[in-house]
């Protein structure tokens, strides 16, 4: 049985929120690429800036920087207020963009924020367990990076 487009779109909004909870800048970068290539109809919305010519490039640089800085021991926890809030905003923004694809940007915001909370807490717990199992945080961080990237690719390719 095929999934109705509305359910599919809202599920993708939740998943992009989870990506934002794992890596804050990766979700908007992925959404910006989708908007630029025409997969997200954002031209006549308040999110049109995501489809501007340079937006995906700027967000990709920020996402790549985040992937590198996340490996540093001095990087603060994703659960401290500034990091937490940034991930909620990123999830909400990215979820709204995906929600626009099915005409439900407000529901997309809510699902993006819920997904970000899931990504924050489940991601932190999974990474801690993996780091303990490996005896080192780096492999756990790289696995988390891979999961976030795959999630972003899944959402963008499903639009």
PDB file of N, CA, C and O in Angstrom, residues 83-118:
ATOM      1  N   UNK A  83      23.064  25.348  22.497  1.00  0.00           N
ATOM      2  CA  UNK A  83      23.088  24.258  21.514  1.00  0.00           C
ATOM      3  C   UNK A  83      21.684  23.672  21.327  1.00  0.00           C
ATOM      4  O   UNK A  83      21.274  23.366  20.213  1.00  0.00           O
ATOM      5  N   UNK A  84      20.988  23.485  22.431  1.00  0.00           N
ATOM      6  CA  UNK A  84      19.638  22.923  22.403  1.00  0.00           C
ATOM      7  C   UNK A  84      18.708  23.815  21.586  1.00  0.00           C
ATOM      8  O   UNK A  84      17.987  23.351  20.698  1.00  0.00           O
ATOM      9  N   UNK A  85      18.744  25.112  21.881  1.00  0.00           N
ATOM     10  CA  UNK A  85      17.871  26.066  21.191  1.00  0.00           C
ATOM     11  C   UNK A  85      18.207  26.133  19.705  1.00  0.00           C
ATOM     12  O   UNK A  85      17.304  26.174  18.852  1.00  0.00           O
ATOM     13  N   UNK A  86      19.500  26.130  19.373  1.00  0.00           N
ATOM     14  CA  UNK A  86      19.899  26.165  17.957  1.00  0.00           C
ATOM     15  C   UNK A  86      19.341  24.963  17.206  1.00  0.00           C
ATOM     16  O   UNK A  86      18.867  25.084  16.074  1.00  0.00           O
ATOM     17  N   UNK A  87      19.358  23.796  17.833  1.00  0.00           N
ATOM     18  CA  UNK A  87      18.852  22.585  17.183  1.00  0.00           C
ATOM     19  C   UNK A  87      17.329  22.623  17.050  1.00  0.00           C
ATOM     20  O   UNK A  87      16.776  22.152  16.058  1.00  0.00           O
ATOM     21  N   UNK A  88      16.654  23.187  18.047  1.00  0.00           N
ATOM     22  CA  UNK A  88      15.199  23.340  17.945  1.00  0.00           C
ATOM     23  C   UNK A  88      14.836  24.289  16.806  1.00  0.00           C
ATOM     24  O   UNK A  88      13.919  24.006  16.013  1.00  0.00           O
ATOM     25  N   UNK A  89      15.550  25.413  16.705  1.00  0.00           N
ATOM     26  CA  UNK A  89      15.284  26.369  15.629  1.00  0.00           C
ATOM     27  C   UNK A  89      15.585  25.755  14.264  1.00  0.00           C
ATOM     28  O   UNK A  89      14.808  25.922  13.312  1.00  0.00           O
ATOM     29  N   UNK A  90      16.696  25.051  14.178  1.00  0.00           N
ATOM     30  CA  UNK A  90      17.069  24.393  12.926  1.00  0.00           C
ATOM     31  C   UNK A  90      16.029  23.345  12.535  1.00  0.00           C
ATOM     32  O   UNK A  90      15.620  23.261  11.373  1.00  0.00           O
ATOM     33  N   UNK A  91      15.594  22.556  13.501  1.00  0.00           N
ATOM     34  CA  UNK A  91      14.579  21.534  13.237  1.00  0.00           C
ATOM     35  C   UNK A  91      13.258  22.148  12.818  1.00  0.00           C
ATOM     36  O   UNK A  91      12.601  21.674  11.885  1.00  0.00           O
ATOM     37  N   UNK A  92      12.859  23.220  13.494  1.00  0.00           N
ATOM     38  CA  UNK A  92      11.609  23.895  13.150  1.00  0.00           C
ATOM     39  C   UNK A  92      11.656  24.513  11.760  1.00  0.00           C
ATOM     40  O   UNK A  92      10.721  24.361  10.971  1.00  0.00           O
ATOM     41  N   UNK A  93      12.753  25.175  11.445  1.00  0.00           N
ATOM     42  CA  UNK A  93      12.921  25.790  10.127  1.00  0.00           C
ATOM     43  C   UNK A  93      12.916  24.727   9.025  1.00  0.00           C
ATOM     44  O   UNK A  93      12.199  24.847   8.030  1.00  0.00           O
ATOM     45  N   UNK A  94      13.691  23.686   9.236  1.00  0.00           N
ATOM     46  CA  UNK A  94      13.791  22.620   8.230  1.00  0.00           C
ATOM     47  C   UNK A  94      12.478  21.861   8.105  1.00  0.00           C
ATOM     48  O   UNK A  94      12.048  21.521   6.995  1.00  0.00           O
ATOM     49  N   UNK A  95      11.822  21.606   9.226  1.00  0.00           N
ATOM     50  CA  UNK A  95      10.519  20.943   9.201  1.00  0.00           C
ATOM     51  C   UNK A  95       9.471  21.777   8.489  1.00  0.00           C
ATOM     52  O   UNK A  95       8.645  21.253   7.743  1.00  0.00           O
ATOM     53  N   UNK A  96       9.516  23.100   8.701  1.00  0.00           N
ATOM     54  CA  UNK A  96       8.575  23.991   8.008  1.00  0.00           C
ATOM     55  C   UNK A  96       8.780  23.921   6.509  1.00  0.00           C
ATOM     56  O   UNK A  96       7.815  23.879   5.741  1.00  0.00           O
ATOM     57  N   UNK A  97      10.042  23.906   6.085  1.00  0.00           N
ATOM     58  CA  UNK A  97      10.330  23.832   4.647  1.00  0.00           C
ATOM     59  C   UNK A  97       9.792  22.545   4.049  1.00  0.00           C
ATOM     60  O   UNK A  97       9.154  22.558   2.990  1.00  0.00           O
ATOM     61  N   UNK A  98      10.009  21.440   4.727  1.00  0.00           N
ATOM     62  CA  UNK A  98       9.499  20.151   4.226  1.00  0.00           C
ATOM     63  C   UNK A  98       7.971  20.144   4.298  1.00  0.00           C
ATOM     64  O   UNK A  98       7.306  19.654   3.386  1.00  0.00           O
ATOM     65  N   UNK A  99       7.409  20.722   5.349  1.00  0.00           N
ATOM     66  CA  UNK A  99       5.952  20.810   5.470  1.00  0.00           C
ATOM     67  C   UNK A  99       5.313  21.627   4.354  1.00  0.00           C
ATOM     68  O   UNK A  99       4.182  21.362   3.950  1.00  0.00           O
ATOM     69  N   UNK A 100       6.054  22.598   3.834  1.00  0.00           N
ATOM     70  CA  UNK A 100       5.538  23.399   2.707  1.00  0.00           C
ATOM     71  C   UNK A 100       5.260  22.526   1.491  1.00  0.00           C
ATOM     72  O   UNK A 100       4.369  22.835   0.698  1.00  0.00           O
ATOM     73  N   UNK A 101       6.003  21.449   1.362  1.00  0.00           N
ATOM     74  CA  UNK A 101       5.809  20.563   0.211  1.00  0.00           C
ATOM     75  C   UNK A 101       4.417  19.950   0.189  1.00  0.00           C
ATOM     76  O   UNK A 101       3.915  19.598  -0.877  1.00  0.00           O
ATOM     77  N   UNK A 102       3.796  19.818   1.362  1.00  0.00           N
ATOM     78  CA  UNK A 102       2.443  19.256   1.429  1.00  0.00           C
ATOM     79  C   UNK A 102       1.428  20.311   1.896  1.00  0.00           C
ATOM     80  O   UNK A 102       0.310  19.983   2.267  1.00  0.00           O
ATOM     81  N   UNK A 103       1.856  21.577   1.897  1.00  0.00           N
ATOM     82  CA  UNK A 103       0.952  22.659   2.263  1.00  0.00           C
ATOM     83  C   UNK A 103       0.675  22.789   3.741  1.00  0.00           C
ATOM     84  O   UNK A 103      -0.305  23.412   4.132  1.00  0.00           O
ATOM     85  N   UNK A 104       1.543  22.224   4.577  1.00  0.00           N
ATOM     86  CA  UNK A 104       1.341  22.278   6.023  1.00  0.00           C
ATOM     87  C   UNK A 104       2.615  22.736   6.747  1.00  0.00           C
ATOM     88  O   UNK A 104       3.212  21.988   7.519  1.00  0.00           O
ATOM     89  N   UNK A 105       3.037  23.988   6.523  1.00  0.00           N
ATOM     90  CA  UNK A 105       4.282  24.440   7.148  1.00  0.00           C
ATOM     91  C   UNK A 105       4.217  24.503   8.673  1.00  0.00           C
ATOM     92  O   UNK A 105       5.219  24.217   9.333  1.00  0.00           O
ATOM     93  N   UNK A 106       3.063  24.852   9.241  1.00  0.00           N
ATOM     94  CA  UNK A 106       2.974  24.920  10.713  1.00  0.00           C
ATOM     95  C   UNK A 106       3.121  23.536  11.340  1.00  0.00           C
ATOM     96  O   UNK A 106       3.813  23.371  12.347  1.00  0.00           O
ATOM     97  N   UNK A 107       2.487  22.540  10.750  1.00  0.00           N
ATOM     98  CA  UNK A 107       2.643  21.179  11.240  1.00  0.00           C
ATOM     99  C   UNK A 107       4.092  20.714  11.039  1.00  0.00           C
ATOM    100  O   UNK A 107       4.637  19.983  11.854  1.00  0.00           O
ATOM    101  N   UNK A 108       4.705  21.171   9.944  1.00  0.00           N
ATOM    102  CA  UNK A 108       6.108  20.864   9.698  1.00  0.00           C
ATOM    103  C   UNK A 108       7.007  21.444  10.767  1.00  0.00           C
ATOM    104  O   UNK A 108       7.966  20.791  11.209  1.00  0.00           O
ATOM    105  N   UNK A 109       6.708  22.672  11.212  1.00  0.00           N
ATOM    106  CA  UNK A 109       7.490  23.281  12.299  1.00  0.00           C
ATOM    107  C   UNK A 109       7.402  22.409  13.545  1.00  0.00           C
ATOM    108  O   UNK A 109       8.418  22.074  14.160  1.00  0.00           O
ATOM    109  N   UNK A 110       6.178  22.053  13.921  1.00  0.00           N
ATOM    110  CA  UNK A 110       5.978  21.257  15.147  1.00  0.00           C
ATOM    111  C   UNK A 110       6.711  19.925  15.045  1.00  0.00           C
ATOM    112  O   UNK A 110       7.439  19.532  15.962  1.00  0.00           O
ATOM    113  N   UNK A 111       6.547  19.243  13.919  1.00  0.00           N
ATOM    114  CA  UNK A 111       7.209  17.948  13.758  1.00  0.00           C
ATOM    115  C   UNK A 111       8.723  18.087  13.672  1.00  0.00           C
ATOM    116  O   UNK A 111       9.462  17.236  14.172  1.00  0.00           O
ATOM    117  N   UNK A 112       9.200  19.173  13.072  1.00  0.00           N
ATOM    118  CA  UNK A 112      10.643  19.419  13.032  1.00  0.00           C
ATOM    119  C   UNK A 112      11.220  19.637  14.419  1.00  0.00           C
ATOM    120  O   UNK A 112      12.292  19.123  14.748  1.00  0.00           O
ATOM    121  N   UNK A 113      10.500  20.375  15.260  1.00  0.00           N
ATOM    122  CA  UNK A 113      10.953  20.611  16.638  1.00  0.00           C
ATOM    123  C   UNK A 113      10.898  19.314  17.448  1.00  0.00           C
ATOM    124  O   UNK A 113      11.838  18.983  18.183  1.00  0.00           O
ATOM    125  N   UNK A 114       9.815  18.560  17.302  1.00  0.00           N
ATOM    126  CA  UNK A 114       9.709  17.268  18.003  1.00  0.00           C
ATOM    127  C   UNK A 114      10.843  16.345  17.553  1.00  0.00           C
ATOM    128  O   UNK A 114      11.504  15.697  18.378  1.00  0.00           O
ATOM    129  N   UNK A 115      11.099  16.308  16.257  1.00  0.00           N
ATOM    130  CA  UNK A 115      12.194  15.496  15.739  1.00  0.00           C
ATOM    131  C   UNK A 115      13.534  15.942  16.293  1.00  0.00           C
ATOM    132  O   UNK A 115      14.392  15.111  16.630  1.00  0.00           O
ATOM    133  N   UNK A 116      13.737  17.252  16.408  1.00  0.00           N
ATOM    134  CA  UNK A 116      14.995  17.762  16.963  1.00  0.00           C
ATOM    135  C   UNK A 116      15.181  17.295  18.408  1.00  0.00           C
ATOM    136  O   UNK A 116      16.284  16.879  18.788  1.00  0.00           O
ATOM    137  N   UNK A 117      14.126  17.342  19.195  1.00  0.00           N
ATOM    138  CA  UNK A 117      14.224  16.867  20.583  1.00  0.00           C
ATOM    139  C   UNK A 117      14.590  15.380  20.599  1.00  0.00           C
ATOM    140  O   UNK A 117      15.450  14.948  21.375  1.00  0.00           O
ATOM    141  N   UNK A 118      13.959  14.609  19.727  1.00  0.00           N
ATOM    142  CA  UNK A 118      14.288  13.177  19.625  1.00  0.00           C
ATOM    143  C   UNK A 118      15.754  13.017  19.248  1.00  0.00           C
ATOM    144  O   UNK A 118      16.493  12.237  19.867  1.00  0.00           O
TER     145      UNK A 118
END
